[in-house]
Amino acid sequence: MTARAKTFLLCHGAWSGGWAWTKMQPLMAQAGHRLVAPTYTGLGERAHLASPSIDLETHIQDILNVIAFEDLNDIVLLGHSYGGMVATGVADRARERVTQLIYLDAFVPRDGQSLFDLNEAGREPMRKAASSSDGYRIPPNPPPSDTPQADLDWLNARRVPMPIKCFETSLRLAHGEPAMPRSYIYCTRIPPGDVFGQFARRTKSEEGWRYFELDASHAPNVTAPEALMSVLEKIVA
């Protein structure tokens, strides 16, 4: 790896998995970077491990274990969507290993907040959806409406229900706000309900953040991989 080569460690979104970042792998390699894209317990290729006990803590531990067992250092931690909850917890506990924190259209929790605290409107509908399916998991949200049909077919065949506890768990930070450089990428093709606008506003106006916009819908790793790669390159350059 060259001096400018980075190790990106992904904290993926809900219902998803490392598999959803397959278009980013060759782009990362071309740019000389490494993308480590693990999947959380109970999702993707680890769906057979799903259980009612899985929560945000489980997923933070998943990523911390990848850091420990793969012996990753100088990490660019990339949290997408729900993965912002996970990445914030990971950065808190692996501070000496994480050099940069990037949120991609992601939740940015403060100490003591759960995802449902940051998405009040989603709480009741998702609780209902979980109780009418298997009682502990929320069926997948549909992908963004501008997703091409081939990608939709690929995504819908692989997205699996999400343990609701992951959204209910309050994040506990031992060290307060993360101290490493933080960047926020806001996807500007906004669906109704604009869940992430609150974080765009916060990170645009708060000290210690770099703010970027991307002309894409919520999953640019699928619909706009090249555009996403060029923003990521700009951030780590």
PDB file of C-alpha atoms in Angstrom:
ATOM      1  CA  MET A   1       0.000   0.000   0.000  1.00  0.00           C
ATOM      2  CA  THR A   2       1.237   3.489  -0.811  1.00  0.00           C
ATOM      3  CA  ALA A   3       1.463   6.230   1.798  1.00  0.00           C
ATOM      4  CA  ARG A   4      -1.885   7.634   0.733  1.00  0.00           C
ATOM      5  CA  ALA A   5      -3.566   4.235   0.790  1.00  0.00           C
ATOM      6  CA  LYS A   6      -6.261   3.944   3.439  1.00  0.00           C
ATOM      7  CA  THR A   7      -8.098   1.144   5.150  1.00  0.00           C
ATOM      8  CA  PHE A   8     -11.827   1.883   5.065  1.00  0.00           C
ATOM      9  CA  LEU A   9     -13.858  -0.112   7.572  1.00  0.00           C
ATOM     10  CA  LEU A  10     -17.560  -0.173   6.791  1.00  0.00           C
ATOM     11  CA  CYS A  11     -20.450  -0.079   9.244  1.00  0.00           C
ATOM     12  CA  HIS A  12     -23.298  -0.889   6.849  1.00  0.00           C
ATOM     13  CA  GLY A  13     -26.955   0.098   7.007  1.00  0.00           C
ATOM     14  CA  ALA A  14     -30.010  -1.730   8.352  1.00  0.00           C
ATOM     15  CA  TRP A  15     -31.428  -4.792   6.550  1.00  0.00           C
ATOM     16  CA  SER A  16     -28.200  -4.891   4.566  1.00  0.00           C
ATOM     17  CA  GLY A  17     -24.683  -6.359   4.771  1.00  0.00           C
ATOM     18  CA  GLY A  18     -21.159  -6.036   3.474  1.00  0.00           C
ATOM     19  CA  TRP A  19     -22.430  -7.614   0.242  1.00  0.00           C
ATOM     20  CA  ALA A  20     -24.262  -4.376  -0.649  1.00  0.00           C
ATOM     21  CA  TRP A  21     -20.890  -2.642  -1.087  1.00  0.00           C
ATOM     22  CA  THR A  22     -19.677  -5.009  -3.805  1.00  0.00           C
ATOM     23  CA  LYS A  23     -19.640  -2.218  -6.457  1.00  0.00           C
ATOM     24  CA  MET A  24     -17.302  -0.198  -4.231  1.00  0.00           C
ATOM     25  CA  GLN A  25     -14.658  -2.918  -3.916  1.00  0.00           C
ATOM     26  CA  PRO A  26     -13.040  -2.500  -7.381  1.00  0.00           C
ATOM     27  CA  LEU A  27     -13.231   1.310  -7.100  1.00  0.00           C
ATOM     28  CA  MET A  28     -11.474   1.227  -3.725  1.00  0.00           C
ATOM     29  CA  ALA A  29      -8.825  -1.142  -5.091  1.00  0.00           C
ATOM     30  CA  GLN A  30      -8.287   1.060  -8.174  1.00  0.00           C
ATOM     31  CA  ALA A  31      -7.707   4.039  -5.887  1.00  0.00           C
ATOM     32  CA  GLY A  32      -5.189   1.981  -3.892  1.00  0.00           C
ATOM     33  CA  HIS A  33      -7.385   1.651  -0.809  1.00  0.00           C
ATOM     34  CA  ARG A  34      -8.665  -1.349   1.091  1.00  0.00           C
ATOM     35  CA  LEU A  35     -12.371  -1.701   1.901  1.00  0.00           C
ATOM     36  CA  VAL A  36     -13.163  -4.039   4.773  1.00  0.00           C
ATOM     37  CA  ALA A  37     -16.909  -4.687   4.642  1.00  0.00           C
ATOM     38  CA  PRO A  38     -18.056  -7.043   7.392  1.00  0.00           C
ATOM     39  CA  THR A  39     -21.695  -8.005   7.965  1.00  0.00           C
ATOM     40  CA  TYR A  40     -23.376  -7.682  11.368  1.00  0.00           C
ATOM     41  CA  THR A  41     -24.704 -10.666  13.292  1.00  0.00           C
ATOM     42  CA  GLY A  42     -28.170 -11.692  12.061  1.00  0.00           C
ATOM     43  CA  LEU A  43     -27.963 -10.003   8.642  1.00  0.00           C
ATOM     44  CA  GLY A  44     -26.664 -10.885   5.162  1.00  0.00           C
ATOM     45  CA  GLU A  45     -24.651 -14.118   5.124  1.00  0.00           C
ATOM     46  CA  ARG A  46     -25.036 -14.199   8.922  1.00  0.00           C
ATOM     47  CA  ALA A  47     -28.862 -14.157   8.779  1.00  0.00           C
ATOM     48  CA  HIS A  48     -28.956 -17.675  10.271  1.00  0.00           C
ATOM     49  CA  LEU A  49     -27.696 -16.131  13.542  1.00  0.00           C
ATOM     50  CA  ALA A  50     -30.705 -13.810  13.914  1.00  0.00           C
ATOM     51  CA  SER A  51     -32.257 -13.824  17.388  1.00  0.00           C
ATOM     52  CA  PRO A  52     -34.376 -11.511  19.557  1.00  0.00           C
ATOM     53  CA  SER A  53     -31.340 -10.671  21.712  1.00  0.00           C
ATOM     54  CA  ILE A  54     -29.411  -8.889  18.934  1.00  0.00           C
ATOM     55  CA  ASP A  55     -29.113  -5.170  19.591  1.00  0.00           C
ATOM     56  CA  LEU A  56     -26.880  -2.188  18.804  1.00  0.00           C
ATOM     57  CA  GLU A  57     -24.260  -3.495  21.253  1.00  0.00           C
ATOM     58  CA  THR A  58     -23.988  -6.767  19.304  1.00  0.00           C
ATOM     59  CA  HIS A  59     -23.237  -4.854  16.110  1.00  0.00           C
ATOM     60  CA  ILE A  60     -20.688  -2.565  17.760  1.00  0.00           C
ATOM     61  CA  GLN A  61     -18.965  -5.684  19.113  1.00  0.00           C
ATOM     62  CA  ASP A  62     -19.012  -7.281  15.630  1.00  0.00           C
ATOM     63  CA  ILE A  63     -16.968  -4.395  14.251  1.00  0.00           C
ATOM     64  CA  LEU A  64     -14.656  -4.140  17.273  1.00  0.00           C
ATOM     65  CA  ASN A  65     -13.851  -7.830  16.792  1.00  0.00           C
ATOM     66  CA  VAL A  66     -13.008  -7.267  13.133  1.00  0.00           C
ATOM     67  CA  ILE A  67     -10.588  -4.510  14.233  1.00  0.00           C
ATOM     68  CA  ALA A  68      -9.010  -6.799  16.834  1.00  0.00           C
ATOM     69  CA  PHE A  69      -8.760  -9.998  14.808  1.00  0.00           C
ATOM     70  CA  GLU A  70      -7.728  -8.330  11.523  1.00  0.00           C
ATOM     71  CA  ASP A  71      -5.387  -6.059  13.510  1.00  0.00           C
ATOM     72  CA  LEU A  72      -6.585  -2.941  11.717  1.00  0.00           C
ATOM     73  CA  ASN A  73      -4.943   0.428  12.392  1.00  0.00           C
ATOM     74  CA  ASP A  74      -5.235   3.958  10.956  1.00  0.00           C
ATOM     75  CA  ILE A  75      -8.833   3.161  10.133  1.00  0.00           C
ATOM     76  CA  VAL A  76     -11.181   5.363   8.124  1.00  0.00           C
ATOM     77  CA  LEU A  77     -14.444   4.313   9.746  1.00  0.00           C
ATOM     78  CA  LEU A  78     -17.389   4.700   7.377  1.00  0.00           C
ATOM     79  CA  GLY A  79     -20.916   4.564   8.791  1.00  0.00           C
ATOM     80  CA  HIS A  80     -23.854   4.395   6.361  1.00  0.00           C
ATOM     81  CA  SER A  81     -27.419   5.064   7.572  1.00  0.00           C
ATOM     82  CA  TYR A  82     -28.008   2.904  10.714  1.00  0.00           C
ATOM     83  CA  GLY A  83     -24.260   2.263  10.544  1.00  0.00           C
ATOM     84  CA  GLY A  84     -23.732   5.761  11.949  1.00  0.00           C
ATOM     85  CA  MET A  85     -25.027   4.415  15.279  1.00  0.00           C
ATOM     86  CA  VAL A  86     -22.574   1.518  15.113  1.00  0.00           C
ATOM     87  CA  ALA A  87     -19.613   3.638  13.926  1.00  0.00           C
ATOM     88  CA  THR A  88     -20.088   6.166  16.735  1.00  0.00           C
ATOM     89  CA  GLY A  89     -19.911   3.369  19.311  1.00  0.00           C
ATOM     90  CA  VAL A  90     -16.916   1.759  17.616  1.00  0.00           C
ATOM     91  CA  ALA A  91     -15.008   5.067  17.423  1.00  0.00           C
ATOM     92  CA  ASP A  92     -15.639   5.596  21.129  1.00  0.00           C
ATOM     93  CA  ARG A  93     -14.115   2.235  22.064  1.00  0.00           C
ATOM     94  CA  ALA A  94     -11.324   1.960  19.487  1.00  0.00           C
ATOM     95  CA  ARG A  95     -10.156   5.564  19.529  1.00  0.00           C
ATOM     96  CA  GLU A  96      -6.471   4.701  19.155  1.00  0.00           C
ATOM     97  CA  ARG A  97      -7.228   2.739  15.948  1.00  0.00           C
ATOM     98  CA  VAL A  98      -9.619   5.127  14.154  1.00  0.00           C
ATOM     99  CA  THR A  99      -8.063   8.162  12.457  1.00  0.00           C
ATOM    100  CA  GLN A 100     -11.161   9.449  10.631  1.00  0.00           C
ATOM    101  CA  LEU A 101     -14.884   9.032  10.936  1.00  0.00           C
ATOM    102  CA  ILE A 102     -17.127   9.454   7.882  1.00  0.00           C
ATOM    103  CA  TYR A 103     -20.917   9.417   8.064  1.00  0.00           C
ATOM    104  CA  LEU A 104     -22.702   8.677   4.789  1.00  0.00           C
ATOM    105  CA  ASP A 105     -26.341   9.777   4.971  1.00  0.00           C
ATOM    106  CA  ALA A 106     -26.178   8.366   8.479  1.00  0.00           C
ATOM    107  CA  PHE A 107     -27.509   8.819  11.991  1.00  0.00           C
ATOM    108  CA  VAL A 108     -25.181  10.814  14.261  1.00  0.00           C
ATOM    109  CA  PRO A 109     -26.195   9.955  17.830  1.00  0.00           C
ATOM    110  CA  ARG A 110     -25.125  11.731  20.974  1.00  0.00           C
ATOM    111  CA  ASP A 111     -24.527   9.848  24.213  1.00  0.00           C
ATOM    112  CA  GLY A 112     -27.715   8.157  25.433  1.00  0.00           C
ATOM    113  CA  GLN A 113     -29.610   8.380  22.141  1.00  0.00           C
ATOM    114  CA  SER A 114     -31.179   5.474  20.267  1.00  0.00           C
ATOM    115  CA  LEU A 115     -32.011   5.403  16.576  1.00  0.00           C
ATOM    116  CA  PHE A 116     -35.694   5.744  17.459  1.00  0.00           C
ATOM    117  CA  ASP A 117     -34.863   8.892  19.464  1.00  0.00           C
ATOM    118  CA  LEU A 118     -33.471  10.318  16.211  1.00  0.00           C
ATOM    119  CA  ASN A 119     -36.318   8.992  14.057  1.00  0.00           C
ATOM    120  CA  GLU A 120     -39.427   9.425  16.223  1.00  0.00           C
ATOM    121  CA  ALA A 121     -41.716   9.140  13.204  1.00  0.00           C
ATOM    122  CA  GLY A 122     -40.418   5.647  12.478  1.00  0.00           C
ATOM    123  CA  ARG A 123     -40.895   4.242  15.967  1.00  0.00           C
ATOM    124  CA  GLU A 124     -44.576   3.277  15.923  1.00  0.00           C
ATOM    125  CA  PRO A 125     -44.812   2.058  12.306  1.00  0.00           C
ATOM    126  CA  MET A 126     -41.707  -0.076  12.794  1.00  0.00           C
ATOM    127  CA  ARG A 127     -42.950  -1.527  16.097  1.00  0.00           C
ATOM    128  CA  LYS A 128     -46.207  -2.454  14.355  1.00  0.00           C
ATOM    129  CA  ALA A 129     -44.322  -3.968  11.419  1.00  0.00           C
ATOM    130  CA  ALA A 130     -42.194  -6.070  13.776  1.00  0.00           C
ATOM    131  CA  SER A 131     -45.145  -7.345  15.803  1.00  0.00           C
ATOM    132  CA  SER A 132     -47.014  -8.335  12.638  1.00  0.00           C
ATOM    133  CA  SER A 133     -43.978 -10.251  11.288  1.00  0.00           C
ATOM    134  CA  ASP A 134     -41.975 -12.471  13.681  1.00  0.00           C
ATOM    135  CA  GLY A 135     -42.335 -10.233  16.734  1.00  0.00           C
ATOM    136  CA  TYR A 136     -38.733  -9.055  16.928  1.00  0.00           C
ATOM    137  CA  ARG A 137     -37.668  -8.040  13.420  1.00  0.00           C
ATOM    138  CA  ILE A 138     -38.720  -5.227  11.090  1.00  0.00           C
ATOM    139  CA  PRO A 139     -39.199  -6.214   7.429  1.00  0.00           C
ATOM    140  CA  PRO A 140     -36.915  -4.261   5.053  1.00  0.00           C
ATOM    141  CA  ASN A 141     -37.728  -0.719   4.000  1.00  0.00           C
ATOM    142  CA  PRO A 142     -37.921  -0.466   0.202  1.00  0.00           C
ATOM    143  CA  PRO A 143     -34.721   0.766  -1.511  1.00  0.00           C
ATOM    144  CA  PRO A 144     -34.746   4.340  -2.929  1.00  0.00           C
ATOM    145  CA  SER A 145     -37.238   4.869  -5.749  1.00  0.00           C
ATOM    146  CA  ASP A 146     -34.551   5.788  -8.306  1.00  0.00           C
ATOM    147  CA  THR A 147     -32.783   2.420  -7.920  1.00  0.00           C
ATOM    148  CA  PRO A 148     -32.526   0.680 -11.337  1.00  0.00           C
ATOM    149  CA  GLN A 149     -34.562  -2.521 -11.714  1.00  0.00           C
ATOM    150  CA  ALA A 150     -31.546  -4.859 -11.912  1.00  0.00           C
ATOM    151  CA  ASP A 151     -30.198  -3.398  -8.668  1.00  0.00           C
ATOM    152  CA  LEU A 152     -33.641  -3.586  -7.055  1.00  0.00           C
ATOM    153  CA  ASP A 153     -33.873  -7.277  -7.874  1.00  0.00           C
ATOM    154  CA  TRP A 154     -30.384  -7.846  -6.461  1.00  0.00           C
ATOM    155  CA  LEU A 155     -31.122  -5.866  -3.271  1.00  0.00           C
ATOM    156  CA  ASN A 156     -34.594  -7.249  -2.615  1.00  0.00           C
ATOM    157  CA  ALA A 157     -33.356 -10.835  -2.934  1.00  0.00           C
ATOM    158  CA  ARG A 158     -30.788 -10.196  -0.182  1.00  0.00           C
ATOM    159  CA  ARG A 159     -32.175  -7.675   2.284  1.00  0.00           C
ATOM    160  CA  VAL A 160     -33.431  -9.357   5.444  1.00  0.00           C
ATOM    161  CA  PRO A 161     -35.507  -8.249   8.450  1.00  0.00           C
ATOM    162  CA  MET A 162     -33.738  -6.145  11.085  1.00  0.00           C
ATOM    163  CA  PRO A 163     -33.855  -6.876  14.842  1.00  0.00           C
ATOM    164  CA  ILE A 164     -35.872  -4.018  16.354  1.00  0.00           C
ATOM    165  CA  LYS A 165     -33.671  -3.917  19.469  1.00  0.00           C
ATOM    166  CA  CYS A 166     -30.928  -2.406  17.299  1.00  0.00           C
ATOM    167  CA  PHE A 167     -33.122   0.672  16.876  1.00  0.00           C
ATOM    168  CA  GLU A 168     -34.275   0.722  20.521  1.00  0.00           C
ATOM    169  CA  THR A 169     -30.848   0.499  22.189  1.00  0.00           C
ATOM    170  CA  SER A 170     -29.443   3.741  23.584  1.00  0.00           C
ATOM    171  CA  LEU A 171     -25.837   4.312  22.601  1.00  0.00           C
ATOM    172  CA  ARG A 172     -23.496   4.706  25.567  1.00  0.00           C
ATOM    173  CA  LEU A 173     -20.337   6.725  24.965  1.00  0.00           C
ATOM    174  CA  ALA A 174     -17.558   6.445  27.545  1.00  0.00           C
ATOM    175  CA  HIS A 175     -15.619   9.393  26.134  1.00  0.00           C
ATOM    176  CA  GLY A 176     -18.286  11.840  24.928  1.00  0.00           C
ATOM    177  CA  GLU A 177     -18.181  13.189  21.362  1.00  0.00           C
ATOM    178  CA  PRO A 178     -15.606  11.463  19.126  1.00  0.00           C
ATOM    179  CA  ALA A 179     -12.366  13.470  18.975  1.00  0.00           C
ATOM    180  CA  MET A 180     -11.044  12.342  15.561  1.00  0.00           C
ATOM    181  CA  PRO A 181     -11.784  14.333  12.379  1.00  0.00           C
ATOM    182  CA  ARG A 182     -15.375  13.783  11.258  1.00  0.00           C
ATOM    183  CA  SER A 183     -17.025  14.275   7.880  1.00  0.00           C
ATOM    184  CA  TYR A 184     -20.691  14.121   6.905  1.00  0.00           C
ATOM    185  CA  ILE A 185     -21.901  13.237   3.409  1.00  0.00           C
ATOM    186  CA  TYR A 186     -25.506  14.237   2.808  1.00  0.00           C
ATOM    187  CA  CYS A 187     -27.311  12.597  -0.120  1.00  0.00           C
ATOM    188  CA  THR A 188     -29.452  15.333  -1.659  1.00  0.00           C
ATOM    189  CA  ARG A 189     -32.004  13.241  -3.579  1.00  0.00           C
ATOM    190  CA  ILE A 190     -34.208  13.316  -0.541  1.00  0.00           C
ATOM    191  CA  PRO A 191     -37.218  11.084   0.036  1.00  0.00           C
ATOM    192  CA  PRO A 192     -40.329  12.407   1.795  1.00  0.00           C
ATOM    193  CA  GLY A 193     -39.661  12.641   5.515  1.00  0.00           C
ATOM    194  CA  ASP A 194     -35.965  13.591   5.082  1.00  0.00           C
ATOM    195  CA  VAL A 195     -34.624  11.709   8.116  1.00  0.00           C
ATOM    196  CA  PHE A 196     -31.023  12.836   7.591  1.00  0.00           C
ATOM    197  CA  GLY A 197     -31.567  16.578   7.031  1.00  0.00           C
ATOM    198  CA  GLN A 198     -31.247  17.128  10.791  1.00  0.00           C
ATOM    199  CA  PHE A 199     -27.676  15.781  10.690  1.00  0.00           C
ATOM    200  CA  ALA A 200     -26.817  17.785   7.579  1.00  0.00           C
ATOM    201  CA  ARG A 201     -27.884  20.942   9.433  1.00  0.00           C
ATOM    202  CA  ARG A 202     -26.041  19.971  12.593  1.00  0.00           C
ATOM    203  CA  THR A 203     -22.754  18.996  10.931  1.00  0.00           C
ATOM    204  CA  LYS A 204     -22.791  22.008   8.594  1.00  0.00           C
ATOM    205  CA  SER A 205     -22.957  24.362  11.565  1.00  0.00           C
ATOM    206  CA  GLU A 206     -21.025  22.525  14.293  1.00  0.00           C
ATOM    207  CA  GLU A 207     -17.265  22.840  14.931  1.00  0.00           C
ATOM    208  CA  GLY A 208     -15.038  19.915  14.024  1.00  0.00           C
ATOM    209  CA  TRP A 209     -16.970  18.688  10.968  1.00  0.00           C
ATOM    210  CA  ARG A 210     -16.360  18.737   7.235  1.00  0.00           C
ATOM    211  CA  TYR A 211     -19.602  18.723   5.284  1.00  0.00           C
ATOM    212  CA  PHE A 212     -20.171  17.321   1.789  1.00  0.00           C
ATOM    213  CA  GLU A 213     -23.188  16.839  -0.459  1.00  0.00           C
ATOM    214  CA  LEU A 214     -23.715  14.072  -2.967  1.00  0.00           C
ATOM    215  CA  ASP A 215     -26.271  14.198  -5.772  1.00  0.00           C
ATOM    216  CA  ALA A 216     -27.619  10.724  -5.087  1.00  0.00           C
ATOM    217  CA  SER A 217     -30.350   8.936  -3.163  1.00  0.00           C
ATOM    218  CA  HIS A 218     -29.812   7.112   0.123  1.00  0.00           C
ATOM    219  CA  ALA A 219     -27.684   4.180  -1.134  1.00  0.00           C
ATOM    220  CA  PRO A 220     -25.019   5.684  -3.417  1.00  0.00           C
ATOM    221  CA  ASN A 221     -22.901   2.537  -2.894  1.00  0.00           C
ATOM    222  CA  VAL A 222     -25.477   0.941  -5.226  1.00  0.00           C
ATOM    223  CA  THR A 223     -26.798   3.775  -7.422  1.00  0.00           C
ATOM    224  CA  ALA A 224     -23.796   6.158  -7.665  1.00  0.00           C
ATOM    225  CA  PRO A 225     -20.624   4.276  -6.722  1.00  0.00           C
ATOM    226  CA  GLU A 226     -18.237   6.429  -8.798  1.00  0.00           C
ATOM    227  CA  ALA A 227     -19.650   9.671  -7.422  1.00  0.00           C
ATOM    228  CA  LEU A 228     -19.416   8.288  -3.885  1.00  0.00           C
ATOM    229  CA  MET A 229     -15.836   7.178  -4.480  1.00  0.00           C
ATOM    230  CA  SER A 230     -14.802  10.635  -5.612  1.00  0.00           C
ATOM    231  CA  VAL A 231     -16.236  12.253  -2.448  1.00  0.00           C
ATOM    232  CA  LEU A 232     -14.493   9.666  -0.270  1.00  0.00           C
ATOM    233  CA  GLU A 233     -11.246  10.309  -2.135  1.00  0.00           C
ATOM    234  CA  LYS A 234     -11.616  14.049  -1.518  1.00  0.00           C
ATOM    235  CA  ILE A 235     -12.142  13.443   2.214  1.00  0.00           C
ATOM    236  CA  VAL A 236      -9.108  11.203   2.731  1.00  0.00           C
ATOM    237  CA  ALA A 237      -6.725  12.931   0.292  1.00  0.00           C
TER     238      ALA A 237
END
